[in-house]
PDB file of N, CA and C in Angstrom:
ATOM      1  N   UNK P   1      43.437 -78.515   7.181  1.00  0.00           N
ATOM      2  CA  UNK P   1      44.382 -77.443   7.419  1.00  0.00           C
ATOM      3  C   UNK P   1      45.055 -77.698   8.763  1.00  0.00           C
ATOM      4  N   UNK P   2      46.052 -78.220   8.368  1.00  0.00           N
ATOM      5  CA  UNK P   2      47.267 -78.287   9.944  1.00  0.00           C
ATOM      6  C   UNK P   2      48.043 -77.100   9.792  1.00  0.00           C
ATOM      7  N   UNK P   3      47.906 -76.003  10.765  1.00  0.00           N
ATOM      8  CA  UNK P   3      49.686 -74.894  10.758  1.00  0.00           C
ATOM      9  C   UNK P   3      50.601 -75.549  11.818  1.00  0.00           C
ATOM     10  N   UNK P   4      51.633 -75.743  11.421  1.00  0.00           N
ATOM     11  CA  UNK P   4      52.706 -75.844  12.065  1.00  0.00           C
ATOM     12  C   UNK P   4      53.104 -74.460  12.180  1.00  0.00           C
ATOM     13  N   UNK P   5      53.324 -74.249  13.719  1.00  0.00           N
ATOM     14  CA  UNK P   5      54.279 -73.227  14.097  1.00  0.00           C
ATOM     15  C   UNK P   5      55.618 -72.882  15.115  1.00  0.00           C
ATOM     16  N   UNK P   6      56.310 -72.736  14.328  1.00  0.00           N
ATOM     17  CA  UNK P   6      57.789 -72.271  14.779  1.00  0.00           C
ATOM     18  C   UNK P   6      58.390 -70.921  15.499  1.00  0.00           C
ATOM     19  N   UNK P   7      58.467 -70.701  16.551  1.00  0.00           N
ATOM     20  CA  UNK P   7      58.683 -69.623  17.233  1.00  0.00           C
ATOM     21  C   UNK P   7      60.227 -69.454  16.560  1.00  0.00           C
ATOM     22  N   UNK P   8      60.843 -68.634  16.264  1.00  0.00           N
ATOM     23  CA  UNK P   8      62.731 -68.112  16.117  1.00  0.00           C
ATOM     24  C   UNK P   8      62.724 -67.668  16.971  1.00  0.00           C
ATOM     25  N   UNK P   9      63.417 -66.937  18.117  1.00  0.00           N
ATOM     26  CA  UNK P   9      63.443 -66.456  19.612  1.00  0.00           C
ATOM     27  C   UNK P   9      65.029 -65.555  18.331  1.00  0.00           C
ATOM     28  N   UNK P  10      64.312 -64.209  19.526  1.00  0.00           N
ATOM     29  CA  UNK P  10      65.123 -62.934  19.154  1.00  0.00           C
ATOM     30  C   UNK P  10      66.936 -63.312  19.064  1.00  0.00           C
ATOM     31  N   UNK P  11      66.974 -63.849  20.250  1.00  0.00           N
ATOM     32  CA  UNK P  11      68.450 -63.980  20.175  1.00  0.00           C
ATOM     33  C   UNK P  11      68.954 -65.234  19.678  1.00  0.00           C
ATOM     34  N   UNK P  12      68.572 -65.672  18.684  1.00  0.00           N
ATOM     35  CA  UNK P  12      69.062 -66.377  17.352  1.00  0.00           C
ATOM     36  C   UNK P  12      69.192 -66.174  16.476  1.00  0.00           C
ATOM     37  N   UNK P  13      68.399 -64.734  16.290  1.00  0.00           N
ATOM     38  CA  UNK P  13      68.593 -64.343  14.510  1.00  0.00           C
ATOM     39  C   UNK P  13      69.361 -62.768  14.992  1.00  0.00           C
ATOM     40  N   UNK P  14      69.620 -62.516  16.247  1.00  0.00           N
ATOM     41  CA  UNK P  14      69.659 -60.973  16.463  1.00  0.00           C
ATOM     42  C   UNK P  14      68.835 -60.310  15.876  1.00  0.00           C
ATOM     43  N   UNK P  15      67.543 -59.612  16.604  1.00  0.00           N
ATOM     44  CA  UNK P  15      66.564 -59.138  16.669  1.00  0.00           C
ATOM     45  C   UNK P  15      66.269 -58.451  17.393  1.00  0.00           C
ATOM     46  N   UNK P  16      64.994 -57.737  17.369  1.00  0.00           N
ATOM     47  CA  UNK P  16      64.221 -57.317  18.544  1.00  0.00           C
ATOM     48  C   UNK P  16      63.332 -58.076  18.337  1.00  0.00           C
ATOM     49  N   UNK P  17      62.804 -59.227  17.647  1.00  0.00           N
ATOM     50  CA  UNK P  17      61.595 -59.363  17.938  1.00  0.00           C
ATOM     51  C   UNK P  17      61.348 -61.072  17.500  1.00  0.00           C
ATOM     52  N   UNK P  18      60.856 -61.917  18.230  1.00  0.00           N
ATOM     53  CA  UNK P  18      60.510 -62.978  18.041  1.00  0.00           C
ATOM     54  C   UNK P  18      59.986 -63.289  17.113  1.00  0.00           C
ATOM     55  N   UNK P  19      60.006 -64.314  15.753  1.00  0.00           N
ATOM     56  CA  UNK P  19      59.116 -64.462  14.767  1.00  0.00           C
ATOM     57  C   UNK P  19      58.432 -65.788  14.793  1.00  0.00           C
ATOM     58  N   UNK P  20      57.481 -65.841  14.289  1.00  0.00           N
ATOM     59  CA  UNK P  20      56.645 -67.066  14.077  1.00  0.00           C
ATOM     60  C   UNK P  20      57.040 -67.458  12.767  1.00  0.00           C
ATOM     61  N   UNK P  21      57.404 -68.729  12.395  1.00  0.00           N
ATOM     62  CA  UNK P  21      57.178 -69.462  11.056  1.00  0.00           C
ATOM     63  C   UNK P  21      55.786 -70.354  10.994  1.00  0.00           C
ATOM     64  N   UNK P  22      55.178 -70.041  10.081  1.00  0.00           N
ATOM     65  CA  UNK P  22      53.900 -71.070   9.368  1.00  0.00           C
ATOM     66  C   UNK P  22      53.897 -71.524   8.574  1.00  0.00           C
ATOM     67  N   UNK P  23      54.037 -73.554   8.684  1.00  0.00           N
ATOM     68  CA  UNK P  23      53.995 -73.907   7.730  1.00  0.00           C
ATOM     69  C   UNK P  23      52.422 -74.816   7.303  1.00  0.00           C
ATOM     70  N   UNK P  24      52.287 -74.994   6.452  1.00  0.00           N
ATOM     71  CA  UNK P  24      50.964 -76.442   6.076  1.00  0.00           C
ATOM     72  C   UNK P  24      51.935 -77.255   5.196  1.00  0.00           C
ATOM     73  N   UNK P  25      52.162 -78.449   6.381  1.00  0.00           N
ATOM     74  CA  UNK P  25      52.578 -79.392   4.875  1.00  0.00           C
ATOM     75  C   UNK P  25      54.001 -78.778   5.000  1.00  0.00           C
ATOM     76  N   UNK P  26      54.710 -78.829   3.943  1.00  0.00           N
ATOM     77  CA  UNK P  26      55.887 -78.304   3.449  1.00  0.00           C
ATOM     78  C   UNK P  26      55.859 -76.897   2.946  1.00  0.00           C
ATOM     79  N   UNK P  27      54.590 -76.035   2.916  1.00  0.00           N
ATOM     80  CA  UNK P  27      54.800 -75.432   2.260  1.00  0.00           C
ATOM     81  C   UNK P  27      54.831 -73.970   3.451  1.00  0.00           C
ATOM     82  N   UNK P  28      55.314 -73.244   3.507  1.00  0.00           N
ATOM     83  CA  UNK P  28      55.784 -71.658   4.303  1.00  0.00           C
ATOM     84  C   UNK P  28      54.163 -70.940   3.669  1.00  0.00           C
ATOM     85  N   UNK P  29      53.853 -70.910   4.634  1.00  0.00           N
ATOM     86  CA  UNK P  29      52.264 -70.021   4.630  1.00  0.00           C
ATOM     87  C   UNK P  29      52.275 -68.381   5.125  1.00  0.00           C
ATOM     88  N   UNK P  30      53.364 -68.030   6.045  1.00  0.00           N
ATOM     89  CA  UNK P  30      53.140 -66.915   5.999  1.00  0.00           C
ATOM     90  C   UNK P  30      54.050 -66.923   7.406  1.00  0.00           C
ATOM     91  N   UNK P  31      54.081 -65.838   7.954  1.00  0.00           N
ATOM     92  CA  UNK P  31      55.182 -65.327   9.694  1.00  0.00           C
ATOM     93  C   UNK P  31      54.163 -64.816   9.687  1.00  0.00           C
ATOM     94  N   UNK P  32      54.744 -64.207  11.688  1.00  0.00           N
ATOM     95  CA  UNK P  32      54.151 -63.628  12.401  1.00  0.00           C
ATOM     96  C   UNK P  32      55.669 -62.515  13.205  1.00  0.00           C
ATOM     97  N   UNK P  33      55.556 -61.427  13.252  1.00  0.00           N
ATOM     98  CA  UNK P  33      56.725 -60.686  14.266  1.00  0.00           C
ATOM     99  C   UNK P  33      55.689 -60.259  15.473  1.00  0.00           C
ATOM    100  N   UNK P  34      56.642 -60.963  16.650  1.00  0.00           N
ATOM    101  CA  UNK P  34      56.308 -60.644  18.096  1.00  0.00           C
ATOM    102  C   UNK P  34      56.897 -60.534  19.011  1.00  0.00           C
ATOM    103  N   UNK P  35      56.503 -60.625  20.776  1.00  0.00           N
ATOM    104  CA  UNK P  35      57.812 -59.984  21.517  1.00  0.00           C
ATOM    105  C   UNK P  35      57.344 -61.425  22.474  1.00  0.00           C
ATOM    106  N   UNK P  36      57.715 -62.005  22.890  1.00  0.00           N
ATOM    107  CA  UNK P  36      57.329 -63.213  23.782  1.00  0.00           C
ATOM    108  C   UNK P  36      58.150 -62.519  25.166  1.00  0.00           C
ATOM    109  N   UNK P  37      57.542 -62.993  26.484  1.00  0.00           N
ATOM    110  CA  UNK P  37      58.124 -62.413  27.670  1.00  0.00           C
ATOM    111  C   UNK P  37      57.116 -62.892  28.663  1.00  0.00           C
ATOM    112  N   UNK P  38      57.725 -63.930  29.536  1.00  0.00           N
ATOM    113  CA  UNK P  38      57.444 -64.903  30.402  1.00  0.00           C
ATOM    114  C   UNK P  38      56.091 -65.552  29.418  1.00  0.00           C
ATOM    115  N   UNK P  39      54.789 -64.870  29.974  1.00  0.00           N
ATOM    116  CA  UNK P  39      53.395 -65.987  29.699  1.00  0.00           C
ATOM    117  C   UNK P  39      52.900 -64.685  28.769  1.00  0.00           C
ATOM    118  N   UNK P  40      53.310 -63.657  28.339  1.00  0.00           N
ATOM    119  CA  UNK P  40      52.738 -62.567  27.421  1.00  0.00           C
ATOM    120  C   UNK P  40      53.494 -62.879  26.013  1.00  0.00           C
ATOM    121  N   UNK P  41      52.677 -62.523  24.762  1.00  0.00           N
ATOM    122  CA  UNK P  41      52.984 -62.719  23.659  1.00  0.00           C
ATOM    123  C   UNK P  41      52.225 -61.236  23.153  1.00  0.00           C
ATOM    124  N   UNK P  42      53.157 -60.516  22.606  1.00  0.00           N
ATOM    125  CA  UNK P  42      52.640 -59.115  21.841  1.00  0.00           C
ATOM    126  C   UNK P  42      52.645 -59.096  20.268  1.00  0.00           C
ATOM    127  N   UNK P  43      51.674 -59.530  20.014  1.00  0.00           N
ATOM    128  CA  UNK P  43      51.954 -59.662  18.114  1.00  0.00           C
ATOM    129  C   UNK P  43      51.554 -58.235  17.532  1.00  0.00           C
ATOM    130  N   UNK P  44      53.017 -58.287  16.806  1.00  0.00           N
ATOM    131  CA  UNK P  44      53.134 -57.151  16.025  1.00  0.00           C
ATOM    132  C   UNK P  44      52.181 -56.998  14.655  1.00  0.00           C
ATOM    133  N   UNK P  45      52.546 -58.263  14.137  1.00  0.00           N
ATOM    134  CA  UNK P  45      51.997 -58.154  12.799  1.00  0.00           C
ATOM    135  C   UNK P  45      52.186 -59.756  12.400  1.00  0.00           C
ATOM    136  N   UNK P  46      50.866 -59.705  11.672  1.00  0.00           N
ATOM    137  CA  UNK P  46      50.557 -61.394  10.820  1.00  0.00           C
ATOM    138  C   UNK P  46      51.077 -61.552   9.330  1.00  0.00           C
ATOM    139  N   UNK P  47      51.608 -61.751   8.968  1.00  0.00           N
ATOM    140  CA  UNK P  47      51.766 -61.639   7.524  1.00  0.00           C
ATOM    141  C   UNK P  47      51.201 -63.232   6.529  1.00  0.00           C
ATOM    142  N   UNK P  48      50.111 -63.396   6.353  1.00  0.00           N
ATOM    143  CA  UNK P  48      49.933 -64.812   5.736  1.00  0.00           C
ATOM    144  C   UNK P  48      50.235 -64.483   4.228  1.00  0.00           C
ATOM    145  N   UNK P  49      51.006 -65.119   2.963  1.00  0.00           N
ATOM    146  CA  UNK P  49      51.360 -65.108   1.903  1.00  0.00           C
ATOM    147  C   UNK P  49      50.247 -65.386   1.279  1.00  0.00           C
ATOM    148  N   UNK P  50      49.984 -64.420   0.078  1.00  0.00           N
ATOM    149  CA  UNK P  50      49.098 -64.703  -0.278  1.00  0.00           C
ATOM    150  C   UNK P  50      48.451 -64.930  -1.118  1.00  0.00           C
ATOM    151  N   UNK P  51      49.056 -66.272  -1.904  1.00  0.00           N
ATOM    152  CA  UNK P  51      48.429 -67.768  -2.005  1.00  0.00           C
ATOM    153  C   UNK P  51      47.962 -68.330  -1.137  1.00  0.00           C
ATOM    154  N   UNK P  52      48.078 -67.902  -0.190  1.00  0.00           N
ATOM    155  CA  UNK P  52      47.248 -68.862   1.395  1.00  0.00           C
ATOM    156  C   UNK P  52      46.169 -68.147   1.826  1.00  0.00           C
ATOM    157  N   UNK P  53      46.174 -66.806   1.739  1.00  0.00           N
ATOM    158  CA  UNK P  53      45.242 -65.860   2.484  1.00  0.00           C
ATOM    159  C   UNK P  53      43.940 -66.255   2.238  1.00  0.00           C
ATOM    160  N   UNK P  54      42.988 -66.224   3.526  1.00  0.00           N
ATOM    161  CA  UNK P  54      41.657 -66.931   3.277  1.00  0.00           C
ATOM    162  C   UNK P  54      41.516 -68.608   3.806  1.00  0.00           C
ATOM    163  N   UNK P  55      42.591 -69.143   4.316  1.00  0.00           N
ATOM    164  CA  UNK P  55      42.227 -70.388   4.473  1.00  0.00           C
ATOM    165  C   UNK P  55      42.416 -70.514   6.165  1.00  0.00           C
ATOM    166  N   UNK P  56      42.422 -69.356   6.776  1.00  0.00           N
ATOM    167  CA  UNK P  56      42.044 -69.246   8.656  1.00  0.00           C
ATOM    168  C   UNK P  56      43.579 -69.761   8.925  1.00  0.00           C
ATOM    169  N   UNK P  57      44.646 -69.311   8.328  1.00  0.00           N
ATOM    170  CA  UNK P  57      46.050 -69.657   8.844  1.00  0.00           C
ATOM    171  C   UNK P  57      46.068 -68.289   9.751  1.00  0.00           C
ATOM    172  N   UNK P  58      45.705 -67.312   9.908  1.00  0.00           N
ATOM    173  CA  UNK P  58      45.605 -65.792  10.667  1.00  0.00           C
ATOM    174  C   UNK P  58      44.914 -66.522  12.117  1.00  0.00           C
ATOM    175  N   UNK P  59      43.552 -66.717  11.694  1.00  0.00           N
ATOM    176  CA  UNK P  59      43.011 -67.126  13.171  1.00  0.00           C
ATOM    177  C   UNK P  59      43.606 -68.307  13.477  1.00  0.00           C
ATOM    178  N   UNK P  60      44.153 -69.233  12.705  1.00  0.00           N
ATOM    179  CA  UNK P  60      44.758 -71.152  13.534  1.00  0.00           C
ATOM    180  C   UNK P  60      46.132 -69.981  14.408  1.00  0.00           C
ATOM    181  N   UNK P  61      46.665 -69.093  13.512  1.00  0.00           N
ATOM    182  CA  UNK P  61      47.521 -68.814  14.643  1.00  0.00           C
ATOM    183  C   UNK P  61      47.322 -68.010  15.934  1.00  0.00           C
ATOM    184  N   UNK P  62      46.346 -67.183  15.927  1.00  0.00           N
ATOM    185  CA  UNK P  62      45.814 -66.087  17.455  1.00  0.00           C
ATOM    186  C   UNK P  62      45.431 -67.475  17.779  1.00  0.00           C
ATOM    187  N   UNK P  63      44.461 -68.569  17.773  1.00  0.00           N
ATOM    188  CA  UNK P  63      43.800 -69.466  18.649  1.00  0.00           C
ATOM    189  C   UNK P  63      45.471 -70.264  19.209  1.00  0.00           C
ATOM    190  N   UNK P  64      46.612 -70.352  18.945  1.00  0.00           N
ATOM    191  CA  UNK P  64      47.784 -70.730  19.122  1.00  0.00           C
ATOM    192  C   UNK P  64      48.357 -70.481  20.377  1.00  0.00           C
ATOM    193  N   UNK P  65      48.097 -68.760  19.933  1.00  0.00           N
ATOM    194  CA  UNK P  65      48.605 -67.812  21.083  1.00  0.00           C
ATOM    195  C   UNK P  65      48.005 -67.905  22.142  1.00  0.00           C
ATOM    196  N   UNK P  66      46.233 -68.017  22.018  1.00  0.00           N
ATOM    197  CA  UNK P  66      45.501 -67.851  22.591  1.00  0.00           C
ATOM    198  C   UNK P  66      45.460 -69.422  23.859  1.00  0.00           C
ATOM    199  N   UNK P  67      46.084 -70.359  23.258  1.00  0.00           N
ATOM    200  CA  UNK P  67      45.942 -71.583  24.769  1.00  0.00           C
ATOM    201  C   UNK P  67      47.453 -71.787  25.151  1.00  0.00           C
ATOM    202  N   UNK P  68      48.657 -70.815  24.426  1.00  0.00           N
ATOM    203  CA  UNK P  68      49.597 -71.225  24.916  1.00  0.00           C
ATOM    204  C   UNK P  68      50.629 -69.621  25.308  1.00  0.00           C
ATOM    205  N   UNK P  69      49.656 -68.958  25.861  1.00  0.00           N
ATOM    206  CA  UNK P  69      49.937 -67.622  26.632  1.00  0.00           C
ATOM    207  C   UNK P  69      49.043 -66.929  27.212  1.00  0.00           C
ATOM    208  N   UNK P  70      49.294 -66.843  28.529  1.00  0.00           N
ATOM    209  CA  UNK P  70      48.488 -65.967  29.737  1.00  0.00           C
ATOM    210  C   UNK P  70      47.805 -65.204  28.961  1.00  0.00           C
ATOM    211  N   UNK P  71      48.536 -63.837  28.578  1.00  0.00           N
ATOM    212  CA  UNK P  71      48.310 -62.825  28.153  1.00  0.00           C
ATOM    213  C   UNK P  71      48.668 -62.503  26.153  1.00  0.00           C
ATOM    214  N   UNK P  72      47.727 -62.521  25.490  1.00  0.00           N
ATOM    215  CA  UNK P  72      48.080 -61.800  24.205  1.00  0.00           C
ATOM    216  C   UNK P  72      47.686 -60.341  23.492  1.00  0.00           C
ATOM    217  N   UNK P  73      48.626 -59.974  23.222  1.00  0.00           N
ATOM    218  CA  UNK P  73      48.257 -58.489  22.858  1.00  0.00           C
ATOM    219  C   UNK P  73      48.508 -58.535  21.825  1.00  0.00           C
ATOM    220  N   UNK P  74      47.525 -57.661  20.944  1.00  0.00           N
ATOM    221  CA  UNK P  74      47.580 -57.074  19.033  1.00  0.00           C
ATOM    222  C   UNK P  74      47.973 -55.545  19.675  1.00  0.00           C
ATOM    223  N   UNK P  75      49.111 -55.289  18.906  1.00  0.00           N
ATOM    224  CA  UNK P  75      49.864 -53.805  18.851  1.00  0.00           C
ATOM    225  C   UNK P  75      49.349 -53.176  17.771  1.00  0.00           C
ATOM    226  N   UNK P  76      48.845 -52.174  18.297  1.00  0.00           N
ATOM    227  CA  UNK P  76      48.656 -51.110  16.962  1.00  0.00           C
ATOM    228  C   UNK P  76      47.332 -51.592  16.184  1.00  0.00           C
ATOM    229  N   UNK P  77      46.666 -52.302  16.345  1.00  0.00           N
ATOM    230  CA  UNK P  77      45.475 -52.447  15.454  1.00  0.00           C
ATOM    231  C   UNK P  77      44.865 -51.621  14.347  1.00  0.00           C
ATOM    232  N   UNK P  78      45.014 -51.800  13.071  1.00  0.00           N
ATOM    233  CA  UNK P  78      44.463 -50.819  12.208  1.00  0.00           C
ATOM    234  C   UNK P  78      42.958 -50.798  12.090  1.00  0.00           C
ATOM    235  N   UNK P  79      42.408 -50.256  11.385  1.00  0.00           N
ATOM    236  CA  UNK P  79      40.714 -49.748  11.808  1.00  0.00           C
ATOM    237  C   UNK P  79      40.167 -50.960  10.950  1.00  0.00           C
ATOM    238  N   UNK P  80      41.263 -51.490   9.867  1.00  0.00           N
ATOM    239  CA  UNK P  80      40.418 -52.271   8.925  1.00  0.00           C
ATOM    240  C   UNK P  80      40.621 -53.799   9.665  1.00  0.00           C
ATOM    241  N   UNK P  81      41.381 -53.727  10.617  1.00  0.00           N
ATOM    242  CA  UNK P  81      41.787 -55.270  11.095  1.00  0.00           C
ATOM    243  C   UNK P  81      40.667 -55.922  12.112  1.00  0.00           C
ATOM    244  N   UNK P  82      39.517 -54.401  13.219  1.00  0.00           N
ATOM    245  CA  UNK P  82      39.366 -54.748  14.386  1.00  0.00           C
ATOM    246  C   UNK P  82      38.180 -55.840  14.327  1.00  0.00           C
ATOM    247  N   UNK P  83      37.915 -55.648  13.375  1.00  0.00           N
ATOM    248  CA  UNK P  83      36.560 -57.081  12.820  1.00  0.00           C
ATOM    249  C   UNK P  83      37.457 -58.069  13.388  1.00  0.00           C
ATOM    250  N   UNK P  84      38.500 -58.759  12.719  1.00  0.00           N
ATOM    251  CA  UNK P  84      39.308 -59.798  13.148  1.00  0.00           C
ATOM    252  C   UNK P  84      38.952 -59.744  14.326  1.00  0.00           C
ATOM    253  N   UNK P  85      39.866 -58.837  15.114  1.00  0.00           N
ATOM    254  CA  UNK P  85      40.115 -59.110  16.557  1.00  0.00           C
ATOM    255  C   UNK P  85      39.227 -59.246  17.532  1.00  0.00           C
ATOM    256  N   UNK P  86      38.295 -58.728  17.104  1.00  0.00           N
ATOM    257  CA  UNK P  86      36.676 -58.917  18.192  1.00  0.00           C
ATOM    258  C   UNK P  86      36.272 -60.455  17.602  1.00  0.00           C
ATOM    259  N   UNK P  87      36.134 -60.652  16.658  1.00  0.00           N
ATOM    260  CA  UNK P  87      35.672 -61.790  16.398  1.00  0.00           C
ATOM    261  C   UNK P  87      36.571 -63.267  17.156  1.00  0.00           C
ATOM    262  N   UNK P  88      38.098 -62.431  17.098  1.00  0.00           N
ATOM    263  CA  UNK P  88      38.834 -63.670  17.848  1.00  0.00           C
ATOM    264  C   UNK P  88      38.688 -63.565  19.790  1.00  0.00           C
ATOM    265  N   UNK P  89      37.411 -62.273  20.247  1.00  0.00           N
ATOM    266  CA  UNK P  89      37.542 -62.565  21.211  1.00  0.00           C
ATOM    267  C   UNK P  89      38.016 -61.466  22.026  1.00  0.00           C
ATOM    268  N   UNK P  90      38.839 -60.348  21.435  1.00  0.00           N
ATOM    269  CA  UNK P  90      39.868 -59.562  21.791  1.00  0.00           C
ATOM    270  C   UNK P  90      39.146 -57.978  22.356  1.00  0.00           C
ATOM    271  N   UNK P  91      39.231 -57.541  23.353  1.00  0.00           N
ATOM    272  CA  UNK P  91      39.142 -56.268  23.882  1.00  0.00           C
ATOM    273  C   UNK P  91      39.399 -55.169  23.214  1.00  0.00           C
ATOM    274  N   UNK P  92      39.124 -54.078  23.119  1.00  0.00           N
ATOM    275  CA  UNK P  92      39.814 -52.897  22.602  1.00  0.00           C
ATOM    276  C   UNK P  92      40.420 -52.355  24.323  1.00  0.00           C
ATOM    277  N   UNK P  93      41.781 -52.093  24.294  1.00  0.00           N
ATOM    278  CA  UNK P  93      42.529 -51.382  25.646  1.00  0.00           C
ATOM    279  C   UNK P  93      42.374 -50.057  25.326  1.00  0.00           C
ATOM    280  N   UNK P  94      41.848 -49.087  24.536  1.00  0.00           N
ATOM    281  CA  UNK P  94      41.590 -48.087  24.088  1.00  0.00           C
ATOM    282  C   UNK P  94      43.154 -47.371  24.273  1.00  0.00           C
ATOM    283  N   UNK P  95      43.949 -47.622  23.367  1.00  0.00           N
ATOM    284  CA  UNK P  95      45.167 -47.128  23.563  1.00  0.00           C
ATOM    285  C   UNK P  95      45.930 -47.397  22.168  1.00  0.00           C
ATOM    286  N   UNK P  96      45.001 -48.224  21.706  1.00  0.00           N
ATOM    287  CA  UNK P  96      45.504 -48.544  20.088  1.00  0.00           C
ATOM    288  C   UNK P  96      45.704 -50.362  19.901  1.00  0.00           C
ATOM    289  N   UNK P  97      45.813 -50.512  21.355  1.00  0.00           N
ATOM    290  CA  UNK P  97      46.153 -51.757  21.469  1.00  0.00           C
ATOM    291  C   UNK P  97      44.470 -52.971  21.197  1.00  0.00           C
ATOM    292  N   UNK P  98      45.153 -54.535  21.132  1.00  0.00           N
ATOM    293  CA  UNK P  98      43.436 -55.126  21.826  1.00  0.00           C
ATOM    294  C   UNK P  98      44.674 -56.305  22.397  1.00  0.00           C
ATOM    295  N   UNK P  99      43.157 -56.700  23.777  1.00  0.00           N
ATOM    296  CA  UNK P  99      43.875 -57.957  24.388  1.00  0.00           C
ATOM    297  C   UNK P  99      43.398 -58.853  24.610  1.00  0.00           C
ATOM    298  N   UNK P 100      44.012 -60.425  24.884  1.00  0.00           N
ATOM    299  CA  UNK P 100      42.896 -61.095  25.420  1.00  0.00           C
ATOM    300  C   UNK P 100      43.632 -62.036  26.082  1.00  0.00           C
ATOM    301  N   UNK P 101      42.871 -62.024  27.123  1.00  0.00           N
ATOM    302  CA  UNK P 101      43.295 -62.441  29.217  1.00  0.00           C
ATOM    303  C   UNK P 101      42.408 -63.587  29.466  1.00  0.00           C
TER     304      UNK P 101
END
């Protein structure tokens, strides 16, 4: 499992929000919408397609974020997600948010 990932930067597609492309191979595995700003990356939401779901394209991408930004934040965390996010490492900011510094 190789992900290739592709940042789009907001002001190329007119946006608010930076997206991730994931590919394996040729094939589009799934996005990511986020806010990039200097060494912080705020991920909104993961979306892996799913024919792919289950093969750690979710975590290859936080471990992504995770050596190539200071700071990453999960926005909004739902109750069913926070397994993920502790497991990748991640704080609860008790605000809805998780981070990891």
């Amino acid at each position: 499992m190789t992900l290739t990932i592709e940042f789009v930067p907001k002001q190329q597609q007119q946006s608010r929000y930076d997206w991730a492309d994931m590919s394996s191979g040729s094939e589009r595995v799934g996005k990511a919408r986020c806010i990039i700003k200097d060494s912080t990356i705020i991920i909104y939401s993961i979306n892996i397609y799913p024919a792919w779901e289950g093969h750690g394209y979710g975590r290859e991408f936080v471990d992504y974020c995770k050596s190539h930004f200071q700071v990453v934040i999960a926005d909004r965390v739902r109750y069913s997600a926070i397994g993920f996010w502790e497991a990748m490492g991640f704080c609860n900011d008790h605000d809805g948010n998780w981070s990891y510094r």
